Amino acid sequence: YPWLLHNGFTLYATLLVPYQPIVLLFLQLVYNLLGYSVGSLRILHFIYITVVDLTLLFILYKSTKSYRATLFGILLYSLLQPMAEGNGLWFDHFTLLSLTFGYYFTLKAIQSKRALVHTVCAIICVGITILIKQTMLWVLGVLFLYPLIDYFFLKSKNYTYKMLIIAALSLLFPFA
């Protein structure tokens, strides 16, 4: 796809694309910088996997506060990643970084007094995930369930009615 875009094809006009365009445009940018070769894809893949591993390391440690659990999680991800992702950089793999940040901000929303800020950040991260792969739309619904449960059933006062409206409006981010 990036090579076709580079050679004059346009998205959704002369080129049918079954995916959201954010990854294709990012790959086109990388290929324009590094050249259209397998080596440039390997460099990008290596950098992306390293960034995802470091992000997982940070988020797992922040959520578990245990070095053993963090190392176990990273080891498990490192062993399963080649089988799950195959030999390339796929759209599902690109969703992992924004999903992990969405998970992190959701945990922060549960644990902190500034629940609205963290909830909106989590929804924006999941919105970016939806812009990468539209089948991740269900994650947004699951993510918005927590403020609703907190407000209507737990009554913990982390959310007010106005905060729920702002969080609901932030759900529109992927569709803007």
mmCIF file of N, CA, C and O in Angstrom, residues 22 55 59 94-106 117-133 136 139-140 143 170-171 173-174:
data_model
loop_
_atom_site.group_PDB
_atom_site.id
_atom_site.type_symbol
_atom_site.label_atom_id
_atom_site.label_comp_id
_atom_site.label_asym_id
_atom_site.label_seq_id
_atom_site.Cartn_x
_atom_site.Cartn_y
_atom_site.Cartn_z
ATOM 1 N N ILE A 22 -4.613 5.424 8.972
ATOM 2 C CA ILE A 22 -3.563 6.000 9.821
ATOM 3 C C ILE A 22 -2.258 5.198 9.740
ATOM 4 O O ILE A 22 -1.174 5.776 9.647
ATOM 5 N N THR A 55 7.296 0.199 26.967
ATOM 6 C CA THR A 55 6.002 0.698 27.451
ATOM 7 C C THR A 55 5.319 -0.341 28.323
ATOM 8 O O THR A 55 4.784 -0.017 29.389
ATOM 9 N N ILE A 59 4.261 0.128 32.212
ATOM 10 C CA ILE A 59 2.861 0.024 32.631
ATOM 11 C C ILE A 59 2.635 -1.185 33.526
ATOM 12 O O ILE A 59 1.894 -1.111 34.510
ATOM 13 N N PHE A 94 0.049 -2.694 15.752
ATOM 14 C CA PHE A 94 0.072 -1.250 15.945
ATOM 15 C C PHE A 94 -0.925 -0.796 17.021
ATOM 16 O O PHE A 94 -0.751 0.237 17.636
ATOM 17 N N THR A 95 -1.983 -1.559 17.223
ATOM 18 C CA THR A 95 -2.978 -1.175 18.226
ATOM 19 C C THR A 95 -2.474 -1.372 19.646
ATOM 20 O O THR A 95 -3.003 -0.761 20.574
ATOM 21 N N LEU A 96 -1.463 -2.193 19.833
ATOM 22 C CA LEU A 96 -1.017 -2.541 21.187
ATOM 23 C C LEU A 96 -0.523 -1.337 21.982
ATOM 24 O O LEU A 96 -0.839 -1.205 23.165
ATOM 25 N N LEU A 97 0.205 -0.449 21.364
ATOM 26 C CA LEU A 97 0.764 0.687 22.090
ATOM 27 C C LEU A 97 -0.330 1.610 22.636
ATOM 28 O O LEU A 97 -0.326 1.960 23.818
ATOM 29 N N SER A 98 -1.291 1.960 21.802
ATOM 30 C CA SER A 98 -2.358 2.841 22.295
ATOM 31 C C SER A 98 -3.298 2.112 23.247
ATOM 32 O O SER A 98 -3.841 2.716 24.179
ATOM 33 N N LEU A 99 -3.477 0.805 23.069
ATOM 34 C CA LEU A 99 -4.303 0.043 24.016
ATOM 35 C C LEU A 99 -3.653 -0.035 25.389
ATOM 36 O O LEU A 99 -4.342 0.061 26.411
ATOM 37 N N THR A 100 -2.338 -0.202 25.439
ATOM 38 C CA THR A 100 -1.679 -0.267 26.745
ATOM 39 C C THR A 100 -1.750 1.076 27.456
ATOM 40 O O THR A 100 -1.947 1.126 28.673
ATOM 41 N N PHE A 101 -1.632 2.171 26.708
ATOM 42 C CA PHE A 101 -1.803 3.477 27.349
ATOM 43 C C PHE A 101 -3.252 3.695 27.782
ATOM 44 O O PHE A 101 -3.510 4.310 28.813
ATOM 45 N N GLY A 102 -4.204 3.187 27.013
ATOM 46 C CA GLY A 102 -5.601 3.247 27.430
ATOM 47 C C GLY A 102 -5.829 2.479 28.725
ATOM 48 O O GLY A 102 -6.544 2.934 29.621
ATOM 49 N N TYR A 103 -5.201 1.303 28.842
ATOM 50 C CA TYR A 103 -5.268 0.516 30.069
ATOM 51 C C TYR A 103 -4.651 1.287 31.240
ATOM 52 O O TYR A 103 -5.211 1.336 32.337
ATOM 53 N N TYR A 104 -3.501 1.901 31.000
ATOM 54 C CA TYR A 104 -2.818 2.661 32.051
ATOM 55 C C TYR A 104 -3.681 3.821 32.553
ATOM 56 O O TYR A 104 -3.838 4.013 33.759
ATOM 57 N N PHE A 105 -4.256 4.587 31.627
ATOM 58 C CA PHE A 105 -5.086 5.713 32.035
ATOM 59 C C PHE A 105 -6.374 5.250 32.711
ATOM 60 O O PHE A 105 -6.902 5.939 33.585
ATOM 61 N N THR A 106 -6.884 4.088 32.320
ATOM 62 C CA THR A 106 -8.052 3.543 33.009
ATOM 63 C C THR A 106 -7.705 3.194 34.448
ATOM 64 O O THR A 106 -8.472 3.486 35.375
ATOM 65 N N VAL A 117 -9.964 13.420 33.927
ATOM 66 C CA VAL A 117 -8.811 13.637 33.047
ATOM 67 C C VAL A 117 -8.276 12.305 32.542
ATOM 68 O O VAL A 117 -8.022 12.134 31.339
ATOM 69 N N HIS A 118 -8.139 11.350 33.440
ATOM 70 C CA HIS A 118 -7.605 10.045 33.047
ATOM 71 C C HIS A 118 -8.589 9.270 32.168
ATOM 72 O O HIS A 118 -8.177 8.556 31.256
ATOM 73 N N THR A 119 -9.875 9.422 32.431
ATOM 74 C CA THR A 119 -10.870 8.749 31.598
ATOM 75 C C THR A 119 -10.849 9.304 30.181
ATOM 76 O O THR A 119 -10.885 8.546 29.207
ATOM 77 N N VAL A 120 -10.775 10.613 30.039
ATOM 78 C CA VAL A 120 -10.724 11.214 28.709
ATOM 79 C C VAL A 120 -9.437 10.797 27.985
ATOM 80 O O VAL A 120 -9.464 10.477 26.789
ATOM 81 N N CYS A 121 -8.315 10.752 28.692
ATOM 82 C CA CYS A 121 -7.054 10.293 28.075
ATOM 83 C C CYS A 121 -7.175 8.837 27.622
ATOM 84 O O CYS A 121 -6.704 8.484 26.534
ATOM 85 N N ALA A 122 -7.812 8.005 28.449
ATOM 86 C CA ALA A 122 -8.002 6.598 28.077
ATOM 87 C C ALA A 122 -8.890 6.487 26.848
ATOM 88 O O ALA A 122 -8.608 5.697 25.934
ATOM 89 N N ILE A 123 -9.944 7.274 26.797
ATOM 90 C CA ILE A 123 -10.852 7.222 25.642
ATOM 91 C C ILE A 123 -10.144 7.713 24.384
ATOM 92 O O ILE A 123 -10.329 7.159 23.297
ATOM 93 N N ILE A 124 -9.305 8.725 24.510
ATOM 94 C CA ILE A 124 -8.549 9.202 23.343
ATOM 95 C C ILE A 124 -7.569 8.130 22.869
ATOM 96 O O ILE A 124 -7.423 7.900 21.658
ATOM 97 N N CYS A 125 -6.901 7.449 23.797
ATOM 98 C CA CYS A 125 -5.986 6.360 23.405
ATOM 99 C C CYS A 125 -6.733 5.254 22.675
ATOM 100 O O CYS A 125 -6.262 4.741 21.653
ATOM 101 N N VAL A 126 -7.902 4.882 23.192
ATOM 102 C CA VAL A 126 -8.692 3.851 22.519
ATOM 103 C C VAL A 126 -9.228 4.391 21.191
ATOM 104 O O VAL A 126 -9.344 3.643 20.220
ATOM 105 N N GLY A 127 -9.509 5.686 21.129
ATOM 106 C CA GLY A 127 -9.925 6.289 19.864
ATOM 107 C C GLY A 127 -8.841 6.171 18.807
ATOM 108 O O GLY A 127 -9.124 5.892 17.642
ATOM 109 N N ILE A 128 -7.602 6.372 19.214
ATOM 110 C CA ILE A 128 -6.480 6.187 18.284
ATOM 111 C C ILE A 128 -6.406 4.731 17.845
ATOM 112 O O ILE A 128 -6.145 4.428 16.678
ATOM 113 N N THR A 129 -6.672 3.818 18.775
ATOM 114 C CA THR A 129 -6.695 2.395 18.434
ATOM 115 C C THR A 129 -7.768 2.117 17.383
ATOM 116 O O THR A 129 -7.540 1.352 16.445
ATOM 117 N N ILE A 130 -8.927 2.746 17.533
ATOM 118 C CA ILE A 130 -10.001 2.553 16.560
ATOM 119 C C ILE A 130 -9.609 3.130 15.206
ATOM 120 O O ILE A 130 -9.964 2.575 14.162
ATOM 121 N N LEU A 131 -8.859 4.241 15.210
ATOM 122 C CA LEU A 131 -8.399 4.805 13.944
ATOM 123 C C LEU A 131 -7.380 3.895 13.264
ATOM 124 O O LEU A 131 -7.165 3.991 12.061
ATOM 125 N N ILE A 132 -6.739 3.030 14.037
ATOM 126 C CA ILE A 132 -5.804 2.070 13.458
ATOM 127 C C ILE A 132 -6.553 0.838 12.948
ATOM 128 O O ILE A 132 -6.330 0.370 11.845
ATOM 129 N N LYS A 133 -7.445 0.313 13.774
ATOM 130 C CA LYS A 133 -8.203 -0.882 13.384
ATOM 131 C C LYS A 133 -9.616 -0.757 13.921
ATOM 132 O O LYS A 133 -9.828 -0.745 15.120
ATOM 133 N N MET A 136 -11.700 -2.635 16.846
ATOM 134 C CA MET A 136 -11.461 -2.384 18.264
ATOM 135 C C MET A 136 -12.523 -1.477 18.881
ATOM 136 O O MET A 136 -12.376 -1.036 20.008
ATOM 137 N N VAL A 139 -13.811 -2.053 22.496
ATOM 138 C CA VAL A 139 -13.005 -1.651 23.655
ATOM 139 C C VAL A 139 -13.500 -0.314 24.198
ATOM 140 O O VAL A 139 -13.531 -0.095 25.410
ATOM 141 N N LEU A 140 -13.926 0.566 23.313
ATOM 142 C CA LEU A 140 -14.428 1.869 23.740
ATOM 143 C C LEU A 140 -15.685 1.717 24.597
ATOM 144 O O LEU A 140 -15.834 2.396 25.611
ATOM 145 N N LEU A 143 -14.647 0.382 27.978
ATOM 146 C CA LEU A 143 -13.959 1.421 28.725
ATOM 147 C C LEU A 143 -14.931 2.422 29.342
ATOM 148 O O LEU A 143 -14.742 2.882 30.462
ATOM 149 N N SER A 170 -16.199 12.799 24.715
ATOM 150 C CA SER A 170 -14.872 12.375 24.245
ATOM 151 C C SER A 170 -14.966 11.068 23.461
ATOM 152 O O SER A 170 -14.051 10.717 22.733
ATOM 153 N N LEU A 171 -16.084 10.341 23.603
ATOM 154 C CA LEU A 171 -16.280 9.140 22.795
ATOM 155 C C LEU A 171 -16.376 9.476 21.310
ATOM 156 O O LEU A 171 -16.163 8.616 20.459
ATOM 157 N N PHE A 173 -14.393 11.354 19.687
ATOM 158 C CA PHE A 173 -13.062 11.620 19.115
ATOM 159 C C PHE A 173 -12.729 10.762 17.903
ATOM 160 O O PHE A 173 -12.270 11.291 16.889
ATOM 161 N N PRO A 174 -12.938 9.449 17.953
ATOM 162 C CA PRO A 174 -12.561 8.657 16.762
ATOM 163 C C PRO A 174 -13.406 8.967 15.536
ATOM 164 O O PRO A 174 -12.991 8.675 14.431
#
